[in-house]
CSV table of C-alpha atoms in Angstrom, one decimal:
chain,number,residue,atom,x,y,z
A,819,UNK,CA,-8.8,-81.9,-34.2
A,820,UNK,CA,-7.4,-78.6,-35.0
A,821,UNK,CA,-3.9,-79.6,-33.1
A,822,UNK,CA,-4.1,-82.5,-35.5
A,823,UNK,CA,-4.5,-80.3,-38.4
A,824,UNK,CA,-1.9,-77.9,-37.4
A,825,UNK,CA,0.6,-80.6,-37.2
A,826,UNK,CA,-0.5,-82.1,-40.9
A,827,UNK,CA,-0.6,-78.2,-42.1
A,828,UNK,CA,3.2,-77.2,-41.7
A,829,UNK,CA,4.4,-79.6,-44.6
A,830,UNK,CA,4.3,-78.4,-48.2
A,831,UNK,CA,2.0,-78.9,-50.9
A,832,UNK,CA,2.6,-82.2,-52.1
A,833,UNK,CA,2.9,-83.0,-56.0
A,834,UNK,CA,3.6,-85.3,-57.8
A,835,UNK,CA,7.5,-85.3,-58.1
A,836,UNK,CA,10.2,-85.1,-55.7
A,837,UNK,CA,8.6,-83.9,-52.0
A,838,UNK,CA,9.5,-80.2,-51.6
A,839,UNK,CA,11.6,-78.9,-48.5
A,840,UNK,CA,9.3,-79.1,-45.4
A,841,UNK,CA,8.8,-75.0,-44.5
A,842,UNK,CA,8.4,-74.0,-40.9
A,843,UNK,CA,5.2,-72.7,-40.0
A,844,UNK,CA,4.6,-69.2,-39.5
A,845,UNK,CA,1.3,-69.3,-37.8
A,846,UNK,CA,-0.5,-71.0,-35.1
A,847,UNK,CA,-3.8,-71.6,-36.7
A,848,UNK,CA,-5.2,-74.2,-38.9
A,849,UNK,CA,-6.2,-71.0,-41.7
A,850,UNK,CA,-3.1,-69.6,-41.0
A,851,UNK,CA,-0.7,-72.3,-42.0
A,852,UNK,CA,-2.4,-73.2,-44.7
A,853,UNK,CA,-2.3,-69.6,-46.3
A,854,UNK,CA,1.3,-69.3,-46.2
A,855,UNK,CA,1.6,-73.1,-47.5
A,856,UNK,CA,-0.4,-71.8,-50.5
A,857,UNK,CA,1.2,-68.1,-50.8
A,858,UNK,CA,4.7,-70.5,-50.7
A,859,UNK,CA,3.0,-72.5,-53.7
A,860,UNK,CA,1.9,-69.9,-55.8
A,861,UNK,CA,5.2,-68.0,-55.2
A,862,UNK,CA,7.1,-71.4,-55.9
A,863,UNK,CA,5.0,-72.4,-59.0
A,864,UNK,CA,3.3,-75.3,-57.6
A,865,UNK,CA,0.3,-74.1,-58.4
A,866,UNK,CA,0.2,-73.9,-62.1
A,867,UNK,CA,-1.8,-70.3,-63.6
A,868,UNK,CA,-5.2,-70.9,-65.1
A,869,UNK,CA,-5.8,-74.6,-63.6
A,870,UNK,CA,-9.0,-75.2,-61.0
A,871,UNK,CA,-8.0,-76.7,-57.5
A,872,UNK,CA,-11.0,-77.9,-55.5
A,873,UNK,CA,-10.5,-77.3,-51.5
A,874,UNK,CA,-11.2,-80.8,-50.5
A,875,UNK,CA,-8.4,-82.0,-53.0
A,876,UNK,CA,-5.8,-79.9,-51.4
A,877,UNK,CA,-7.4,-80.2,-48.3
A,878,UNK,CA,-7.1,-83.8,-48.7
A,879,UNK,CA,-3.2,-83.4,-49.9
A,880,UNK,CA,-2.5,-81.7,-46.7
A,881,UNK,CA,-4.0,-83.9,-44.4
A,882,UNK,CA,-6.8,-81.5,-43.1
A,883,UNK,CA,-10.5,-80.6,-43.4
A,884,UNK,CA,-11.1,-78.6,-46.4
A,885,UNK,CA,-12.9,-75.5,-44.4
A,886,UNK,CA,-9.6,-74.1,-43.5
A,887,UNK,CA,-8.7,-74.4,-47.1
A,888,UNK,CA,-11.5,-72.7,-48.5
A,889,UNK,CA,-11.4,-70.2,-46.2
A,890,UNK,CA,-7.8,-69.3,-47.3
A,891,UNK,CA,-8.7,-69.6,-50.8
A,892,UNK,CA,-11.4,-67.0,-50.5
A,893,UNK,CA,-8.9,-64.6,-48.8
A,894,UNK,CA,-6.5,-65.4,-51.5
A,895,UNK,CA,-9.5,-64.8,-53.9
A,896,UNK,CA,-9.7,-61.4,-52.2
A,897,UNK,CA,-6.0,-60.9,-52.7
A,898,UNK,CA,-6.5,-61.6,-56.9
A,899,UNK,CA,-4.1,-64.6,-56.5
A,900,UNK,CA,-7.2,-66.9,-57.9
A,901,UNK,CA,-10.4,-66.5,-58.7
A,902,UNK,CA,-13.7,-68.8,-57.8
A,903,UNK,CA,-14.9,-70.6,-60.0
A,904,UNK,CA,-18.6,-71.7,-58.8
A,905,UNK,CA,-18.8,-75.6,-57.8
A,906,UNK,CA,-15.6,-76.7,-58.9
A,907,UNK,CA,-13.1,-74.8,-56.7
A,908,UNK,CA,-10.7,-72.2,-57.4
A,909,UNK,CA,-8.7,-71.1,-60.4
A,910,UNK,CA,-5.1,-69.6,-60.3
A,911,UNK,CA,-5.1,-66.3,-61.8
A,912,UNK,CA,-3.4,-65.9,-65.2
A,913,UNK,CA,-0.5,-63.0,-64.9
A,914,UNK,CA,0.7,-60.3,-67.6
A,915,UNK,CA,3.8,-58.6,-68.0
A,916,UNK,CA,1.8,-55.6,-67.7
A,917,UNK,CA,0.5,-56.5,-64.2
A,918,UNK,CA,4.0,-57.2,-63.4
A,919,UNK,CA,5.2,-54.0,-65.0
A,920,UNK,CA,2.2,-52.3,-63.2
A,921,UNK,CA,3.1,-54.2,-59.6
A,922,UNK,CA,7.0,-53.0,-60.2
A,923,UNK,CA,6.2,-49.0,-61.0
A,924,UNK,CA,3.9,-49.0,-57.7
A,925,UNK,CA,6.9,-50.8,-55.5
A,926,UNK,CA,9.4,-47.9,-56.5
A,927,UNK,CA,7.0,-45.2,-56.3
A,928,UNK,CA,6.5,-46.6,-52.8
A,929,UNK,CA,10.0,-47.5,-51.7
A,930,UNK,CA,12.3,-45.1,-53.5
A,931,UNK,CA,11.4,-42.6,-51.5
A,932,UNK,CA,11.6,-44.3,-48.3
A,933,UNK,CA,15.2,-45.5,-48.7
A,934,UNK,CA,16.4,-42.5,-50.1
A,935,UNK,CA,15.1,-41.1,-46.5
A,936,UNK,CA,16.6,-43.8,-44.5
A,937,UNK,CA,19.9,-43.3,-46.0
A,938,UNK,CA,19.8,-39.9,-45.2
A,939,UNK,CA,18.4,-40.9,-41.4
A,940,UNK,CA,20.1,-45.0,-40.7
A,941,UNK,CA,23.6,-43.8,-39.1
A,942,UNK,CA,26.1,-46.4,-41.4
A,943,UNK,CA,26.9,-49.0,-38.8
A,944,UNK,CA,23.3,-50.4,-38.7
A,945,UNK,CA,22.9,-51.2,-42.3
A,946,UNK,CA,25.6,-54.0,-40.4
A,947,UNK,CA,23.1,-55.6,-39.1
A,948,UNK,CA,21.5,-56.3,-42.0
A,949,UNK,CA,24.0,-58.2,-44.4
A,950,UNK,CA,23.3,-61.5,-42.7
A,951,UNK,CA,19.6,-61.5,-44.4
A,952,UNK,CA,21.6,-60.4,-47.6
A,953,UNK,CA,23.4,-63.0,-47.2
A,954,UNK,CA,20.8,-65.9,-46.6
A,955,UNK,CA,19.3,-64.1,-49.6
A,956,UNK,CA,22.4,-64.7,-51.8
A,957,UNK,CA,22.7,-68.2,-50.2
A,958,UNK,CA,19.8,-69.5,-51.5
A,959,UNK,CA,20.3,-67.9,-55.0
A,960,UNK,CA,23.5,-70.3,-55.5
A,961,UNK,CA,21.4,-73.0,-54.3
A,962,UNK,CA,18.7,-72.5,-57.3
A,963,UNK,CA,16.3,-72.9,-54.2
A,964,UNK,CA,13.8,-70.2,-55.6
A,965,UNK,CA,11.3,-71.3,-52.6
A,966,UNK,CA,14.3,-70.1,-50.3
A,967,UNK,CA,14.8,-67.2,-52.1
A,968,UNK,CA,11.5,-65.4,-52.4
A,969,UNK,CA,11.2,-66.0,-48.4
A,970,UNK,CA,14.6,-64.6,-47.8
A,971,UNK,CA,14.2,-61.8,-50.1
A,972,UNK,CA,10.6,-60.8,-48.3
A,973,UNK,CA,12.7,-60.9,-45.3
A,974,UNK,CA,15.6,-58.6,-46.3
A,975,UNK,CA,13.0,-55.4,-47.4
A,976,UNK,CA,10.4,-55.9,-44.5
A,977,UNK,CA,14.1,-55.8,-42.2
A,978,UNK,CA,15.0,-52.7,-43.8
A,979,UNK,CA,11.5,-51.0,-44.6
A,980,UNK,CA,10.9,-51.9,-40.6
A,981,UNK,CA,13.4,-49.2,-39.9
A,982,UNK,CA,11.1,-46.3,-40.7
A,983,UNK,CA,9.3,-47.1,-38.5
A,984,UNK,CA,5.6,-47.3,-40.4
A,985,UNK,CA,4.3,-50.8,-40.1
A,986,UNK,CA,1.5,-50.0,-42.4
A,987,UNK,CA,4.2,-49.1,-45.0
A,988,UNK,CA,5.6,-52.8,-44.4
A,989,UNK,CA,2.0,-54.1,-44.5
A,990,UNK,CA,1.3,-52.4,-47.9
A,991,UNK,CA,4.6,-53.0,-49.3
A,992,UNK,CA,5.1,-56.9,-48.4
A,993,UNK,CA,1.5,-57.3,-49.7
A,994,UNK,CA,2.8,-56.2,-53.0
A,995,UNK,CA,6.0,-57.7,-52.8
A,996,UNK,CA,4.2,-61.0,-52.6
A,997,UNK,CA,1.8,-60.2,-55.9
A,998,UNK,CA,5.2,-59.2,-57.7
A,999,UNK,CA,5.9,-63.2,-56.9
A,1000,UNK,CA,3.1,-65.2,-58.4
A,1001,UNK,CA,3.9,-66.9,-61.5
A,1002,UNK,CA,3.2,-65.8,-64.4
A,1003,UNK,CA,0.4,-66.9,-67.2
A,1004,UNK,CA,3.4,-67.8,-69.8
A,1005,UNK,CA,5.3,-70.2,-67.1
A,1006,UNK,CA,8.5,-68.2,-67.3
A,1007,UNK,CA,11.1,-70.2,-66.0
A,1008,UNK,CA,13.5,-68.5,-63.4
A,1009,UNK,CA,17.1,-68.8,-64.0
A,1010,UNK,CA,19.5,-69.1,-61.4
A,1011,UNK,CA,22.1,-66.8,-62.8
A,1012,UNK,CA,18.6,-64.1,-62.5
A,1013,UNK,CA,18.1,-65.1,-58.7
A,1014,UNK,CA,22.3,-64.4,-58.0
A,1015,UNK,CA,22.0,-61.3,-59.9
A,1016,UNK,CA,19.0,-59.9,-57.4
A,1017,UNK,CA,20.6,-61.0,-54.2
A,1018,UNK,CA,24.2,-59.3,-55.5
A,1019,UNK,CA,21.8,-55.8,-56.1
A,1020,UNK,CA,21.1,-56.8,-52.2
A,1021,UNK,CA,24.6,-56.6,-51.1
A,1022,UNK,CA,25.6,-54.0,-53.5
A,1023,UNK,CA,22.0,-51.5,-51.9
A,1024,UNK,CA,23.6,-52.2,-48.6
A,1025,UNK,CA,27.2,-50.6,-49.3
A,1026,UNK,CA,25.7,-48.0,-51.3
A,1027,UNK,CA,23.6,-47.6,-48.0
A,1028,UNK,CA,26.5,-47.8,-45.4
A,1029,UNK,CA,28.2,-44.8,-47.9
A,1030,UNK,CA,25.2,-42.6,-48.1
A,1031,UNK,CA,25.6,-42.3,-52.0
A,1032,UNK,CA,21.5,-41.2,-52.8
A,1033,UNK,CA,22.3,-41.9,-56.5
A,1034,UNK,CA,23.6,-45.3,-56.4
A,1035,UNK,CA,20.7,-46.7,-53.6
A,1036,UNK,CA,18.3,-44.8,-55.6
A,1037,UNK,CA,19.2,-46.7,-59.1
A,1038,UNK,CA,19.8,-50.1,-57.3
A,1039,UNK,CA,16.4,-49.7,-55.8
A,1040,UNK,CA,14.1,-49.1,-59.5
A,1041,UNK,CA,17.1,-52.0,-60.8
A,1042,UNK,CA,16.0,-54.4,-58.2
A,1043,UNK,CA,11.9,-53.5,-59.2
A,1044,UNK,CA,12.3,-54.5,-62.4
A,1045,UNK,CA,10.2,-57.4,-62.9
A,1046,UNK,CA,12.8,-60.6,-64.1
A,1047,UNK,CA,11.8,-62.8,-61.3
């Protein structure tokens, strides 16, 4: 049964429309699979802020029980992405700028530091390795894939936060990484010209990186925190 679940877990969450790109799973369990199918839809805006979704609906939509499901919900409930609502399901939490705002001033008082340190510490020709997750980054920008993008983007600062060597700051920072990409309450619309413009501050962190210039990483850094996406 669970094999059987896994399988119908990996697809997307369906709607209505068009059937979204099919992601690759990141996990092995049932719960697993289906919290990164949901972090994917809240990140993507398939889940719309302030509507109720019962777990045996989506459970139903991706073709498992609906324990799994509500056992990610409540995590994600944990998390602040939603909030239960008692005998009807679970409601997607409504976002502010200010939580945004809030989510953004945390992020640099976090990271700053760190890259200001690993620019110091990273000898030049490793920063090398990492253009090719810029890259993928700025790929999907052009695309308009904003699904894509918020993966790849994850990717490139847990990549480059991995090099100090602290998985708890990874762990803390990806957690909040993550909140900084739920949708907001107002259903702001994400441009592609603002995706492009993040995944060129990408690039443009990685040469100021690769010259050691602590001014220019530090500014592209609190730039890229700024909460447009």
């Amino acid at each position: 049964m669970e094999q059987s679940e896994a399988q119908a877990a990996t697809g997307p969450l369906p709607s209505c429309g068009a059937p979204a790109p099919r992601r690759s799973p990141r996990r092995h369990s049932v719960r697993g699979q289906i919290l990164d199918a949901l972090r994917d839809a809240l990140a993507g805006g398939e889940l719309t802020p302030g509507e109720v979704y019962s777990a045996p609906v989506l459970a139903e939509r991706f073709g498992v029980s609906p324990t799994p499901v509500r056992e990610a919900m409540q995590q994600l409930a944990g998390e602040g992405a939603v909030e239960v609502v008692p005998n009807r399901g679970f409601r997607v939490a409504r976002r502010s700028e200010r939580e945004l705002a809030e989510l953004a001033e945390v992020r640099a008082l976090l990271e700053v530091p760190v890259m200001l340190s690993l620019a110091e510490a990273i000898a030049p020709e490793r920063w090398a390795g990492l253009r090719p997750f810029a890259e993928a980054t700025a790929a999907a920008a052009v695309r308009g894939d904003r699904a894509a993008y918020l993966e790849s983007d994850r990717t490139f600062h847990q990549t480059v936060l991995g090099l100090a060597g602290n998985q708890q700051l990874v762990i803390v920072a990806d957690d909040l990484h993550r909140r900084a990409q739920w949708p907001m309450a107002c259903g702001r619309v994400t441009r592609t010209a603002d995706l492009v413009a993040d995944a060129e501050e990408h690039m443009a962190l990685l040469d100021a990186l690769v010259a050691r210039d602590l001014d220019t990483v530090e500014s592209l850094t609190r730039a890229h925190f700024a909460p447009t996406v």
